[in-house]
CSV table of C-alpha atoms in Angstrom, one decimal:
chain,number,residue,atom,x,y,z
A,1029,MET,CA,-38.1,13.1,-7.0
A,1030,ARG,CA,-37.6,11.2,-3.4
A,1031,LYS,CA,-33.9,9.7,-3.2
A,1032,LEU,CA,-33.8,6.2,-1.9
A,1033,THR,CA,-31.8,5.6,1.2
A,1034,TRP,CA,-29.1,3.2,1.5
A,1035,PHE,CA,-31.7,0.9,3.4
A,1036,SER,CA,-34.2,0.9,0.7
A,1037,VAL,CA,-31.3,0.0,-1.9
A,1038,LEU,CA,-30.4,-2.9,0.5
A,1039,ALA,CA,-34.3,-4.0,0.8
A,1040,LEU,CA,-34.7,-4.0,-3.1
A,1041,ALA,CA,-31.5,-6.1,-3.8
A,1042,LEU,CA,-32.9,-8.7,-0.8
A,1043,GLY,CA,-36.0,-8.6,-2.4
A,1044,LEU,CA,-37.7,-7.2,0.9
A,1045,PHE,CA,-40.2,-5.3,-1.2
A,1046,ALA,CA,-42.9,-7.2,-3.1
A,1047,PHE,CA,-43.9,-5.8,-6.7
A,1048,ASP,CA,-47.8,-5.7,-7.2
A,1049,GLY,CA,-48.3,-6.7,-10.8
A,1050,ALA,CA,-52.0,-5.1,-10.3
A,1051,ALA,CA,-50.5,-2.0,-10.1
A,1052,PHE,CA,-48.6,-2.5,-13.3
A,1053,ALA,CA,-51.9,-3.4,-15.1
A,1054,GLN,CA,-53.6,-0.2,-13.6
A,1055,ASP,CA,-51.0,1.8,-15.3
A,1056,GLY,CA,-51.7,-0.3,-18.4
A,1057,ASP,CA,-55.5,0.3,-17.8
A,1058,LYS,CA,-54.9,4.1,-17.9
A,1059,THR,CA,-53.0,4.1,-20.7
A,1060,LEU,CA,-55.7,2.0,-22.3
A,1061,GLU,CA,-58.5,4.4,-20.9
A,1062,GLU,CA,-56.9,7.2,-21.9
A,1063,ARG,CA,-56.8,5.9,-25.6
A,1064,MET,CA,-60.5,5.0,-25.4
A,1065,GLU,CA,-61.0,8.6,-24.3
A,1066,GLU,CA,-59.5,9.8,-27.5
A,1067,ILE,CA,-61.5,8.0,-30.0
A,1068,ASP,CA,-65.2,7.7,-31.4
A,1069,ILE,CA,-66.1,4.1,-29.7
A,1070,THR,CA,-68.8,3.7,-32.5
A,1071,ASP,CA,-66.2,3.8,-35.4
A,1072,PRO,CA,-65.3,0.3,-36.1
A,1073,ASP,CA,-61.8,1.4,-37.6
A,1074,GLN,CA,-60.9,3.8,-34.6
A,1075,LEU,CA,-61.8,0.8,-32.1
A,1076,PHE,CA,-59.8,-1.6,-34.1
A,1077,GLU,CA,-56.8,0.5,-33.8
A,1078,VAL,CA,-56.8,0.6,-30.1
A,1079,ALA,CA,-57.6,-3.2,-30.0
A,1080,SER,CA,-54.7,-3.9,-32.2
A,1081,TRP,CA,-52.1,-2.0,-29.7
A,1082,ALA,CA,-53.7,-3.9,-26.8
A,1083,MET,CA,-53.2,-7.2,-28.6
A,1084,LYS,CA,-49.7,-6.4,-29.0
A,1085,ASN,CA,-48.8,-5.5,-25.2
A,1086,LYS,CA,-46.0,-7.7,-24.3
A,1087,LYS,CA,-46.0,-6.6,-20.6
A,1088,SER,CA,-50.0,-7.4,-19.6
A,1089,GLY,CA,-52.1,-10.4,-20.2
A,1090,LYS,CA,-55.0,-8.5,-18.9
A,1091,ILE,CA,-54.6,-5.8,-21.4
A,1092,ARG,CA,-54.3,-8.2,-24.3
A,1093,ARG,CA,-57.4,-10.0,-22.9
A,1094,GLU,CA,-59.3,-6.5,-23.2
A,1095,GLY,CA,-57.8,-6.0,-26.8
A,1096,ARG,CA,-59.4,-9.2,-27.9
A,1097,LYS,CA,-62.8,-8.0,-26.2
A,1098,LEU,CA,-62.5,-5.0,-28.3
A,1099,LEU,CA,-62.0,-6.7,-31.4
A,1100,LYS,CA,-65.5,-8.6,-30.6
A,1101,GLU,CA,-66.8,-5.2,-30.3
A,1102,VAL,CA,-65.6,-4.1,-33.4
A,1103,LEU,CA,-67.4,-7.2,-35.1
A,1104,GLU,CA,-70.6,-6.0,-33.4
A,1105,LEU,CA,-70.2,-2.8,-35.3
A,1106,ASP,CA,-69.0,-4.1,-38.7
A,1107,GLU,CA,-69.4,-8.0,-38.9
A,1108,ASP,CA,-67.1,-7.9,-42.1
A,1109,HIS,CA,-64.2,-6.4,-40.7
A,1110,VAL,CA,-61.4,-8.1,-42.4
A,1111,GLY,CA,-58.8,-6.7,-39.8
A,1112,ALA,CA,-60.5,-7.9,-36.7
A,1113,ARG,CA,-61.5,-10.9,-38.3
A,1114,ASP,CA,-57.9,-11.8,-39.1
A,1115,ALA,CA,-56.7,-10.8,-35.6
A,1116,LEU,CA,-59.3,-13.2,-34.2
A,1117,GLY,CA,-58.0,-16.0,-36.5
A,1118,HIS,CA,-61.4,-16.3,-38.5
A,1119,VAL,CA,-61.5,-17.8,-42.0
A,1120,LYS,CA,-63.8,-16.6,-44.7
A,1121,VAL,CA,-65.5,-19.5,-46.9
A,1122,GLY,CA,-67.7,-18.1,-49.6
A,1123,ASP,CA,-69.4,-15.2,-48.0
A,1124,THR,CA,-69.4,-16.7,-44.5
A,1125,TRP,CA,-66.7,-16.3,-41.7
A,1126,TYR,CA,-65.7,-19.2,-39.8
A,1127,THR,CA,-64.4,-18.9,-36.0
A,1128,SER,CA,-61.8,-21.7,-36.7
A,1129,LYS,CA,-59.9,-23.2,-39.6
A,1130,LYS,CA,-61.4,-26.5,-38.6
A,1131,LYS,CA,-64.9,-25.4,-39.2
A,1132,ALA,CA,-63.8,-23.4,-42.5
A,1133,ASP,CA,-62.1,-26.4,-44.0
A,1134,ALA,CA,-65.1,-28.3,-43.4
A,1135,ALA,CA,-67.2,-25.7,-45.1
A,1136,ARG,CA,-64.9,-25.4,-48.0
A,1137,LEU,CA,-64.9,-29.2,-48.6
A,1138,LYS,CA,-68.5,-29.2,-48.6
A,1139,MET,CA,-68.7,-26.2,-51.0
A,1140,LEU,CA,-66.1,-27.9,-53.2
A,1141,GLU,CA,-67.9,-31.1,-53.2
A,1142,GLU,CA,-71.3,-29.4,-54.5
A,1143,GLU,CA,-69.1,-27.6,-57.2
A,1144,MET,CA,-67.0,-30.8,-58.2
A,1145,THR,CA,-70.4,-33.1,-58.5
A,1146,GLY,CA,-71.8,-30.4,-61.0
A,1147,LYS,CA,-68.6,-30.6,-62.9
A,1148,GLY,CA,-68.8,-34.6,-63.1
A,1149,TYR,CA,-66.5,-35.3,-60.6
A,1150,VAL,CA,-66.8,-38.0,-57.5
A,1151,LYS,CA,-65.0,-38.1,-54.4
A,1152,PHE,CA,-61.9,-40.5,-54.6
A,1153,ARG,CA,-59.1,-40.9,-52.1
A,1154,ASN,CA,-59.3,-37.5,-50.0
A,1155,GLY,CA,-59.9,-35.6,-53.4
A,1156,PHE,CA,-61.8,-35.8,-56.6
A,1157,ILE,CA,-61.7,-37.8,-60.0
A,1158,LYS,CA,-63.7,-37.8,-63.1
A,1159,LYS,CA,-65.8,-40.8,-63.0
A,1160,GLU,CA,-64.9,-42.3,-66.3
A,1161,LEU,CA,-61.0,-42.0,-65.2
A,1162,LYS,CA,-61.5,-44.1,-62.0
A,1163,ARG,CA,-60.5,-47.3,-63.8
A,1164,GLN,CA,-57.3,-45.7,-65.1
A,1165,PHE,CA,-56.1,-44.3,-61.9
A,1166,ASP,CA,-52.3,-45.4,-61.2
A,1167,ARG,CA,-51.4,-44.2,-57.5
A,1168,LYS,CA,-47.7,-44.4,-58.6
A,1169,THR,CA,-47.9,-41.8,-61.4
A,1170,TRP,CA,-51.3,-39.7,-60.5
A,1171,GLN,CA,-51.1,-36.6,-58.4
A,1172,LEU,CA,-53.6,-34.5,-56.3
A,1173,ASP,CA,-53.2,-30.9,-57.8
A,1174,GLU,CA,-53.9,-27.7,-55.8
A,1175,ASN,CA,-57.6,-28.2,-56.4
A,1176,LEU,CA,-57.7,-31.8,-54.9
A,1177,ILE,CA,-58.3,-33.2,-58.3
A,1178,TRP,CA,-56.5,-36.3,-59.2
A,1179,ARG,CA,-54.9,-35.9,-62.5
A,1180,SER,CA,-52.5,-38.1,-64.7
A,1181,GLU,CA,-48.6,-37.7,-65.1
A,1182,GLU,CA,-49.6,-37.0,-68.8
A,1183,GLU,CA,-52.3,-34.2,-68.0
A,1184,ILE,CA,-50.2,-32.6,-65.4
A,1185,MET,CA,-46.9,-32.4,-67.6
A,1186,ALA,CA,-48.9,-31.4,-70.6
A,1187,ALA,CA,-50.4,-28.1,-68.3
A,1188,LYS,CA,-46.5,-27.3,-67.9
A,1189,GLY,CA,-45.9,-27.5,-71.6
A,1190,TYR,CA,-44.2,-30.8,-71.7
A,1191,ARG,CA,-44.8,-33.8,-74.1
A,1192,LYS,CA,-43.5,-37.4,-73.7
A,1193,ILE,CA,-41.3,-38.2,-76.9
A,1194,GLN,CA,-40.0,-41.7,-76.6
A,1195,GLY,CA,-40.2,-42.0,-73.1
A,1196,VAL,CA,-38.7,-38.8,-72.1
A,1197,TRP,CA,-40.8,-35.4,-71.1
A,1198,VAL,CA,-39.7,-32.6,-73.5
A,1199,GLN,CA,-40.8,-28.9,-72.8
A,1200,MET,CA,-42.0,-27.0,-76.0
A,1201,SER,CA,-43.9,-23.6,-76.3
A,1202,GLU,CA,-47.6,-23.5,-76.9
A,1203,ALA,CA,-46.7,-22.7,-80.6
A,1204,ASP,CA,-44.4,-25.8,-80.9
A,1205,LEU,CA,-46.9,-27.9,-78.9
A,1206,ALA,CA,-49.4,-26.9,-81.7
A,1207,ARG,CA,-46.9,-27.6,-84.3
A,1208,ALA,CA,-46.2,-31.1,-82.8
A,1209,ASP,CA,-50.0,-31.6,-82.6
A,1210,LYS,CA,-50.3,-30.9,-86.0
A,1211,HIS,CA,-47.9,-33.4,-87.3
A,1212,ARG,CA,-49.0,-36.2,-85.2
A,1213,LYS,CA,-52.4,-35.5,-86.7
A,1214,ASN,CA,-51.0,-35.5,-90.2
A,1215,THR,CA,-48.8,-38.6,-89.9
A,1216,GLY,CA,-49.6,-40.5,-86.7
A,1217,GLU,CA,-46.0,-39.5,-85.4
A,1218,ASP,CA,-44.5,-37.7,-82.4
A,1219,ILE,CA,-41.8,-35.2,-83.1
A,1220,ILE,CA,-40.0,-32.6,-81.0
A,1221,VAL,CA,-40.6,-28.8,-82.2
A,1222,THR,CA,-37.9,-26.4,-81.0
A,1223,THR,CA,-38.1,-22.8,-82.2
A,1224,THR,CA,-34.8,-20.7,-81.9
A,1225,PRO,CA,-34.4,-17.2,-83.0
A,1226,HIS,CA,-33.6,-18.1,-86.8
A,1227,TYR,CA,-34.9,-21.6,-87.2
A,1228,ARG,CA,-37.7,-24.2,-86.2
A,1229,PHE,CA,-36.4,-27.5,-85.8
A,1230,HIS,CA,-38.8,-30.5,-86.2
A,1231,MET,CA,-36.9,-33.6,-84.7
A,1232,MET,CA,-37.9,-37.5,-84.9
A,1233,THR,CA,-34.7,-38.0,-82.7
A,1234,PRO,CA,-34.1,-38.7,-79.2
A,1235,PRO,CA,-34.7,-35.7,-77.1
A,1236,LYS,CA,-31.1,-35.1,-76.0
A,1237,PHE,CA,-30.1,-34.5,-79.6
A,1238,ALA,CA,-33.0,-32.1,-79.9
A,1239,LYS,CA,-31.5,-29.2,-78.1
A,1240,GLN,CA,-27.9,-30.0,-78.9
A,1241,TYR,CA,-28.6,-29.7,-82.5
A,1242,ALA,CA,-30.8,-26.7,-82.2
A,1243,GLU,CA,-28.0,-24.7,-80.1
A,1244,LEU,CA,-25.3,-26.1,-82.7
A,1245,ILE,CA,-27.0,-24.5,-85.8
A,1246,GLU,CA,-27.8,-21.4,-83.9
A,1247,SER,CA,-24.0,-21.0,-83.3
A,1248,LEU,CA,-23.4,-21.8,-86.7
A,1249,TYR,CA,-25.6,-18.7,-87.8
A,1250,THR,CA,-23.7,-16.3,-85.1
A,1251,TRP,CA,-20.5,-17.5,-86.7
A,1252,PHE,CA,-21.4,-16.8,-90.2
A,1253,PHE,CA,-22.4,-13.1,-89.5
A,1254,ASP,CA,-19.2,-12.7,-87.0
A,1255,THR,CA,-16.7,-14.1,-89.2
A,1256,PHE,CA,-18.0,-12.9,-92.9
A,1257,GLU,CA,-19.2,-9.5,-91.3
A,1258,ALA,CA,-22.6,-10.1,-92.7
A,1259,ASP,CA,-24.2,-7.1,-90.8
A,1260,LYS,CA,-22.6,-4.8,-93.3
A,1261,LEU,CA,-25.1,-6.1,-95.9
A,1262,VAL,CA,-28.1,-7.5,-94.1
A,1263,SER,CA,-29.6,-7.7,-90.5
A,1264,ARG,CA,-28.8,-10.5,-88.2
A,1265,ASP,CA,-31.9,-10.1,-86.4
A,1266,GLN,CA,-35.4,-11.1,-87.4
A,1267,CYS,CA,-34.1,-13.6,-89.7
A,1268,ARG,CA,-33.4,-10.7,-92.2
A,1269,VAL,CA,-30.8,-13.0,-93.9
A,1270,PHE,CA,-33.6,-15.3,-94.6
A,1271,GLY,CA,-36.1,-12.8,-95.9
A,1272,GLY,CA,-37.8,-12.2,-92.6
A,1273,GLN,CA,-38.5,-15.8,-92.0
A,1274,ARG,CA,-37.1,-18.8,-90.3
A,1275,VAL,CA,-35.6,-21.8,-91.7
A,1276,ASP,CA,-37.7,-24.9,-91.2
A,1277,VAL,CA,-35.3,-27.8,-90.4
A,1278,TRP,CA,-36.8,-31.4,-90.6
A,1279,CYS,CA,-34.8,-34.4,-89.3
A,1280,PHE,CA,-35.9,-38.0,-90.3
A,1281,SER,CA,-35.0,-41.3,-89.3
A,1282,SER,CA,-35.6,-43.2,-92.7
A,1283,PRO,CA,-36.2,-42.3,-96.4
A,1284,GLN,CA,-39.9,-43.7,-95.8
A,1285,GLN,CA,-40.6,-41.4,-93.1
A,1286,PHE,CA,-39.0,-38.4,-95.4
A,1287,GLN,CA,-41.5,-39.4,-98.5
A,1288,ASP,CA,-44.4,-39.6,-96.2
A,1289,TRP,CA,-43.6,-36.3,-95.0
A,1290,VAL,CA,-43.4,-34.9,-98.6
A,1291,THR,CA,-47.0,-36.2,-99.0
A,1292,ALA,CA,-48.4,-34.9,-95.5
A,1293,TYR,CA,-46.9,-31.3,-96.3
A,1294,GLN,CA,-47.8,-30.9,-99.9
A,1295,GLU,CA,-50.4,-28.3,-99.0
A,1296,GLU,CA,-48.4,-26.7,-96.3
A,1297,TYR,CA,-45.3,-25.9,-98.4
A,1298,LYS,CA,-46.8,-25.9,-101.8
A,1299,PHE,CA,-44.5,-28.6,-103.2
A,1300,THR,CA,-44.0,-28.4,-107.0
A,1301,PRO,CA,-43.2,-31.7,-109.0
A,1302,GLU,CA,-39.5,-30.3,-109.2
A,1303,ASP,CA,-39.4,-30.1,-105.4
A,1304,LYS,CA,-40.7,-33.8,-105.2
A,1305,LYS,CA,-38.5,-35.0,-107.9
A,1306,MET,CA,-35.2,-33.4,-105.9
A,1307,PHE,CA,-36.4,-35.2,-102.7
A,1308,ARG,CA,-36.9,-38.7,-104.3
A,1309,ASP,CA,-33.4,-38.1,-106.0
A,1310,ASN,CA,-31.9,-37.1,-102.9
A,1311,PRO,CA,-33.1,-39.6,-100.1
A,1312,SER,CA,-30.6,-38.7,-97.6
A,1313,GLY,CA,-32.0,-35.1,-97.5
A,1314,TRP,CA,-32.4,-31.9,-99.5
A,1315,LEU,CA,-32.7,-28.2,-99.1
A,1316,LEU,CA,-35.2,-26.0,-100.6
A,1317,ARG,CA,-33.6,-22.2,-100.5
A,1318,GLN,CA,-36.6,-20.3,-101.8
A,1319,LYS,CA,-39.1,-22.1,-99.4
A,1320,ARG,CA,-36.7,-22.0,-96.5
A,1321,ILE,CA,-36.7,-25.7,-95.9
A,1322,VAL,CA,-33.8,-28.1,-94.8
A,1323,THR,CA,-34.4,-31.8,-94.7
A,1324,VAL,CA,-31.9,-34.5,-93.1
A,1325,VAL,CA,-32.5,-38.3,-93.2
A,1326,ASN,CA,-30.4,-40.5,-91.0
A,1327,GLU,CA,-31.2,-43.6,-89.0
A,1328,LYS,CA,-28.8,-42.9,-86.2
A,1329,ALA,CA,-29.7,-39.3,-84.7
A,1330,GLU,CA,-26.0,-39.2,-83.4
A,1331,ASP,CA,-24.7,-39.3,-87.3
A,1332,MET,CA,-26.9,-36.1,-88.2
A,1333,GLU,CA,-24.7,-33.6,-87.1
A,1334,ASN,CA,-22.5,-33.4,-90.0
A,1335,THR,CA,-25.2,-33.3,-92.6
A,1336,LEU,CA,-27.2,-30.6,-90.4
A,1337,LEU,CA,-24.2,-28.7,-90.4
A,1338,HIS,CA,-23.5,-29.0,-94.0
A,1339,GLN,CA,-27.1,-28.1,-95.3
A,1340,ASN,CA,-27.6,-25.2,-93.0
A,1341,GLY,CA,-24.2,-23.8,-94.1
A,1342,ILE,CA,-25.3,-24.1,-97.6
A,1343,MET,CA,-28.6,-22.4,-96.7
A,1344,LEU,CA,-26.6,-19.6,-95.0
A,1345,LEU,CA,-24.3,-18.8,-97.8
A,1346,SER,CA,-27.2,-19.4,-100.4
A,1347,TRP,CA,-29.3,-16.9,-98.8
A,1348,PHE,CA,-26.8,-14.5,-98.3
A,1349,ALA,CA,-25.7,-14.5,-101.9
A,1350,LEU,CA,-28.9,-14.4,-103.2
A,1351,GLY,CA,-28.8,-17.9,-104.8
A,1352,ARG,CA,-25.5,-16.7,-106.9
A,1353,THR,CA,-23.2,-19.1,-105.6
A,1354,PRO,CA,-22.6,-22.1,-107.9
A,1355,PRO,CA,-22.9,-25.8,-106.5
A,1356,TRP,CA,-19.0,-26.4,-105.9
A,1357,LEU,CA,-18.7,-23.2,-103.6
A,1358,ARG,CA,-21.8,-24.3,-101.8
A,1359,GLU,CA,-20.6,-27.7,-101.2
A,1360,ALA,CA,-17.4,-26.5,-100.3
A,1361,PHE,CA,-18.7,-24.1,-97.9
A,1362,GLY,CA,-20.9,-26.8,-96.4
A,1363,HIS,CA,-17.9,-28.8,-95.7
A,1364,LEU,CA,-15.9,-26.0,-94.3
A,1365,CYS,CA,-18.8,-25.9,-91.8
A,1366,GLU,CA,-18.6,-29.5,-90.9
A,1367,HIS,CA,-14.8,-29.4,-90.5
A,1368,LEU,CA,-15.2,-26.3,-88.0
A,1369,PHE,CA,-18.1,-27.2,-86.0
A,1370,SER,CA,-18.7,-31.0,-86.2
A,1371,GLY,CA,-17.7,-33.3,-83.2
A,1372,GLU,CA,-16.2,-35.5,-85.7
A,1373,LYS,CA,-12.8,-34.7,-86.7
A,1374,TYR,CA,-13.2,-34.3,-90.4
A,1375,GLY,CA,-16.2,-33.1,-92.5
A,1376,ARG,CA,-17.6,-35.9,-95.0
A,1377,VAL,CA,-20.1,-36.0,-97.6
A,1378,ASN,CA,-23.4,-36.9,-96.3
A,1379,ASN,CA,-25.4,-36.8,-99.2
A,1380,THR,CA,-25.8,-39.4,-102.2
A,1381,THR,CA,-27.6,-38.0,-105.3
A,1382,ASN,CA,-28.8,-39.6,-108.7
A,1383,SER,CA,-25.6,-38.6,-110.7
A,1384,LYS,CA,-25.3,-38.1,-114.4
A,1385,TYR,CA,-21.6,-38.8,-114.7
A,1386,GLY,CA,-21.1,-39.5,-118.5
A,1387,GLY,CA,-24.8,-39.5,-118.8
A,1388,ASP,CA,-25.5,-42.4,-116.5
A,1389,GLY,CA,-28.1,-42.4,-113.9
A,1390,GLY,CA,-28.2,-44.3,-110.6
A,1391,ILE,CA,-27.3,-43.6,-107.0
A,1392,ALA,CA,-23.6,-42.6,-106.6
A,1393,GLY,CA,-21.9,-41.6,-103.5
A,1394,LYS,CA,-19.2,-39.1,-103.7
A,1395,GLU,CA,-16.6,-40.0,-101.2
A,1396,PHE,CA,-14.7,-37.0,-100.1
A,1397,ASN,CA,-13.6,-35.6,-96.7
A,1398,THR,CA,-11.6,-32.9,-95.7
A,1399,LYS,CA,-8.6,-35.0,-94.4
A,1400,ASP,CA,-8.1,-36.4,-97.9
A,1401,MET,CA,-8.3,-32.7,-99.5
A,1402,PRO,CA,-4.5,-31.8,-99.4
A,1403,PRO,CA,-3.1,-35.1,-100.9
A,1404,ALA,CA,-6.1,-35.1,-103.5
A,1405,THR,CA,-5.5,-31.7,-104.5
A,1406,LYS,CA,-1.7,-32.1,-104.9
A,1407,GLY,CA,-2.5,-35.2,-107.2
A,1408,ILE,CA,-5.0,-33.2,-109.2
A,1409,VAL,CA,-2.5,-30.4,-109.8
A,1410,LYS,CA,0.4,-32.5,-110.4
A,1411,ARG,CA,-1.5,-34.6,-113.1
A,1412,GLY,CA,-2.7,-31.2,-114.6
A,1413,ASP,CA,-6.5,-32.3,-113.9
A,1414,ASP,CA,-7.6,-29.6,-112.0
A,1415,THR,CA,-10.9,-28.1,-113.5
A,1416,PRO,CA,-10.8,-24.1,-114.5
A,1417,ILE,CA,-12.8,-22.3,-112.0
A,1418,LEU,CA,-15.3,-21.0,-114.4
A,1419,VAL,CA,-15.6,-24.4,-116.1
A,1420,MET,CA,-16.6,-25.7,-112.4
A,1421,SER,CA,-18.9,-23.0,-111.6
A,1422,LYS,CA,-21.1,-24.2,-114.7
A,1423,LEU,CA,-21.4,-27.5,-113.4
A,1424,GLY,CA,-24.6,-28.7,-111.6
A,1425,LEU,CA,-24.4,-30.6,-108.4
A,1426,ASN,CA,-25.0,-34.0,-109.9
A,1427,SER,CA,-22.2,-33.1,-112.4
A,1428,LEU,CA,-19.8,-32.7,-109.6
A,1429,ASN,CA,-17.3,-35.5,-109.0
A,1430,GLY,CA,-14.8,-36.5,-106.2
A,1431,ASP,CA,-12.2,-34.0,-107.7
A,1432,HIS,CA,-14.4,-31.3,-108.1
A,1433,LEU,CA,-15.4,-31.6,-104.1
A,1434,ALA,CA,-11.7,-31.7,-103.3
A,1435,GLN,CA,-10.7,-28.9,-105.5
A,1436,GLY,CA,-13.5,-26.8,-104.3
A,1437,TYR,CA,-12.9,-27.2,-100.7
A,1438,SER,CA,-9.2,-26.6,-101.4
A,1439,HIS,CA,-10.2,-23.2,-102.7
A,1440,VAL,CA,-12.5,-22.4,-99.7
A,1441,GLU,CA,-10.0,-23.4,-97.4
A,1442,TRP,CA,-7.2,-21.6,-98.7
A,1443,MET,CA,-9.3,-18.3,-98.9
A,1444,PHE,CA,-10.6,-19.0,-95.1
A,1445,ASN,CA,-7.3,-19.5,-93.8
A,1446,HIS,CA,-4.8,-17.4,-95.5
A,1447,HIS,CA,-7.0,-14.7,-97.6
A,1448,LEU,CA,-9.9,-14.0,-95.0
A,1449,PRO,CA,-10.2,-10.3,-95.8
A,1450,LYS,CA,-10.5,-11.3,-99.6
A,1451,MET,CA,-13.1,-13.8,-98.8
A,1452,ILE,CA,-15.4,-11.7,-97.0
A,1453,ALA,CA,-15.1,-9.3,-99.8
A,1454,PHE,CA,-15.8,-12.2,-102.4
A,1455,PHE,CA,-18.8,-13.2,-100.6
A,1456,HIS,CA,-20.0,-9.5,-100.3
A,1457,SER,CA,-19.4,-8.8,-104.0
A,1458,ILE,CA,-21.5,-12.1,-105.3
A,1459,ARG,CA,-24.5,-10.3,-102.9
A,1460,SER,CA,-24.1,-6.7,-103.9
A,1461,LEU,CA,-22.5,-6.6,-107.4
A,1462,ARG,CA,-24.8,-5.9,-110.6
A,1463,VAL,CA,-23.4,-7.5,-113.5
A,1464,PRO,CA,-24.8,-7.9,-117.1
A,1465,ILE,CA,-25.8,-11.5,-117.7
A,1466,GLU,CA,-25.9,-13.0,-121.1
A,1467,SER,CA,-28.6,-15.7,-120.5
A,1468,ASN,CA,-30.9,-16.5,-117.9
A,1469,LYS,CA,-29.2,-20.2,-117.4
A,1470,TRP,CA,-28.0,-20.6,-113.9
A,1471,GLU,CA,-24.9,-21.8,-115.1
A,1472,ASP,CA,-24.1,-18.4,-116.7
A,1473,VAL,CA,-25.1,-16.3,-113.6
A,1474,TRP,CA,-22.9,-18.5,-111.3
A,1475,ALA,CA,-19.8,-18.3,-113.7
A,1476,THR,CA,-20.4,-14.3,-114.4
A,1477,TYR,CA,-20.6,-13.6,-110.6
A,1478,ILE,CA,-17.5,-15.9,-109.7
A,1479,GLN,CA,-15.6,-13.9,-112.3
A,1480,ALA,CA,-16.7,-10.6,-111.4
A,1481,SER,CA,-16.3,-11.1,-107.7
A,1482,ILE,CA,-13.0,-12.7,-107.8
A,1483,LYS,CA,-12.0,-9.6,-109.7
A,1484,ALA,CA,-13.5,-7.1,-107.2
A,1485,ALA,CA,-12.2,-8.9,-104.1
A,1486,PHE,CA,-8.8,-10.0,-105.2
A,1487,GLU,CA,-7.8,-6.7,-106.4
A,1488,GLY,CA,-8.2,-7.1,-109.9
A,1489,TRP,CA,-7.2,-10.6,-110.5
A,1490,SER,CA,-8.3,-12.7,-113.3
A,1491,THR,CA,-9.7,-16.3,-112.7
A,1492,GLU,CA,-6.6,-17.6,-114.6
A,1493,GLN,CA,-4.4,-15.7,-111.8
A,1494,PHE,CA,-6.8,-16.8,-109.1
A,1495,MET,CA,-6.1,-20.5,-110.2
A,1496,ASP,CA,-2.3,-19.9,-110.5
A,1497,GLU,CA,-2.2,-18.5,-106.9
A,1498,TRP,CA,-4.0,-21.2,-105.7
A,1499,ARG,CA,-1.9,-23.9,-107.4
A,1500,LYS,CA,1.1,-22.2,-105.8
A,1501,TYR,CA,-0.6,-22.9,-102.3
A,1502,VAL,CA,-1.4,-26.3,-103.2
């Protein structure tokens, strides 16, 4: 290579030599020519490859212009060459390519007009609308969708899985929406349906409570399995504790709504005359264990929490223990669930039933809360009025009075806080033991399993010894 003299260097620095841009273009042309000589110019793909290289050349505008000409030559060979069309900025609408976006948009709009006219739409405010919906149009709530169709807020939200309940948009799955639609068809009322892993909730409550209560009851389910080691006897997955099916939970705001539901769902749930009687006799809600139904009635949604916890706690224990738990134990366990999970400080009795105290009928409220339990049970024991556990285990729900509820909760609270391993064994024994029963009467089944399970879980204790130890605690 020829060396530059000191004069040449100085001349370059001072700009005494002029650079010929054409010379650089010539160098670029040679490179382009060399590339052209290496390909089959009748092959659109090979020609497109060279054209693409030329279009990307950043040093020479002339080479880029040559590249653009080559792209057009590609289209002469293959008018549908997508690469060349895209590089030239062409847009395809239907089967036709347009050389500008403006022309393409005009063609697309014309095509869309023909299509929409055929579907019963008319042009309206830079879009389309069903002719019969023009009078319903509300510019504050209606929106243009991606197909330039004006849609109402209800239609847009429904497509996303939302339903407007009490003025609030609530998202539900397709299955839950179908369930809600069925209820509206049956009763004319809107409800929120929320399906969780182990429950299906039907809420006639303000939307903010639906998610809150669904999560609360699922957490109760998890707590039951974790605390009482239920996994050792039954899988927590796939609703195995409930026989493989979810529990249907219904929340009503009035007794009349509750009774209307009984009529509307007679066929679906196959209610028996006895089922209907229990619903009538328990206007604040009832549960049907075998049918996996929990019902709760409360005018104020915020007051449903305790009842939901109580009833679903009973449902969990009843299914786990195969229906062998006496009413006092079910009620006491329901109160424990309220006490542990409720936002209120103390659990309380939420149900009123047609009592049979002393053979008298009529509605009777059984006033009791867990705060009152310690002094109440102390008074019961001090007076010698406590009921032997086997006697109490033969009493039906309507025969339990306030003292029975206090004593029963005291038994459960004592076991839970001071003998949890034995309580776990107690529940497991009720489920797993096979003991001879003298009769088919439920009261005999309950008493027999209580006696056998106490003996198995409490290391041979008799029911009398159980009562003696409990009295010491009280």
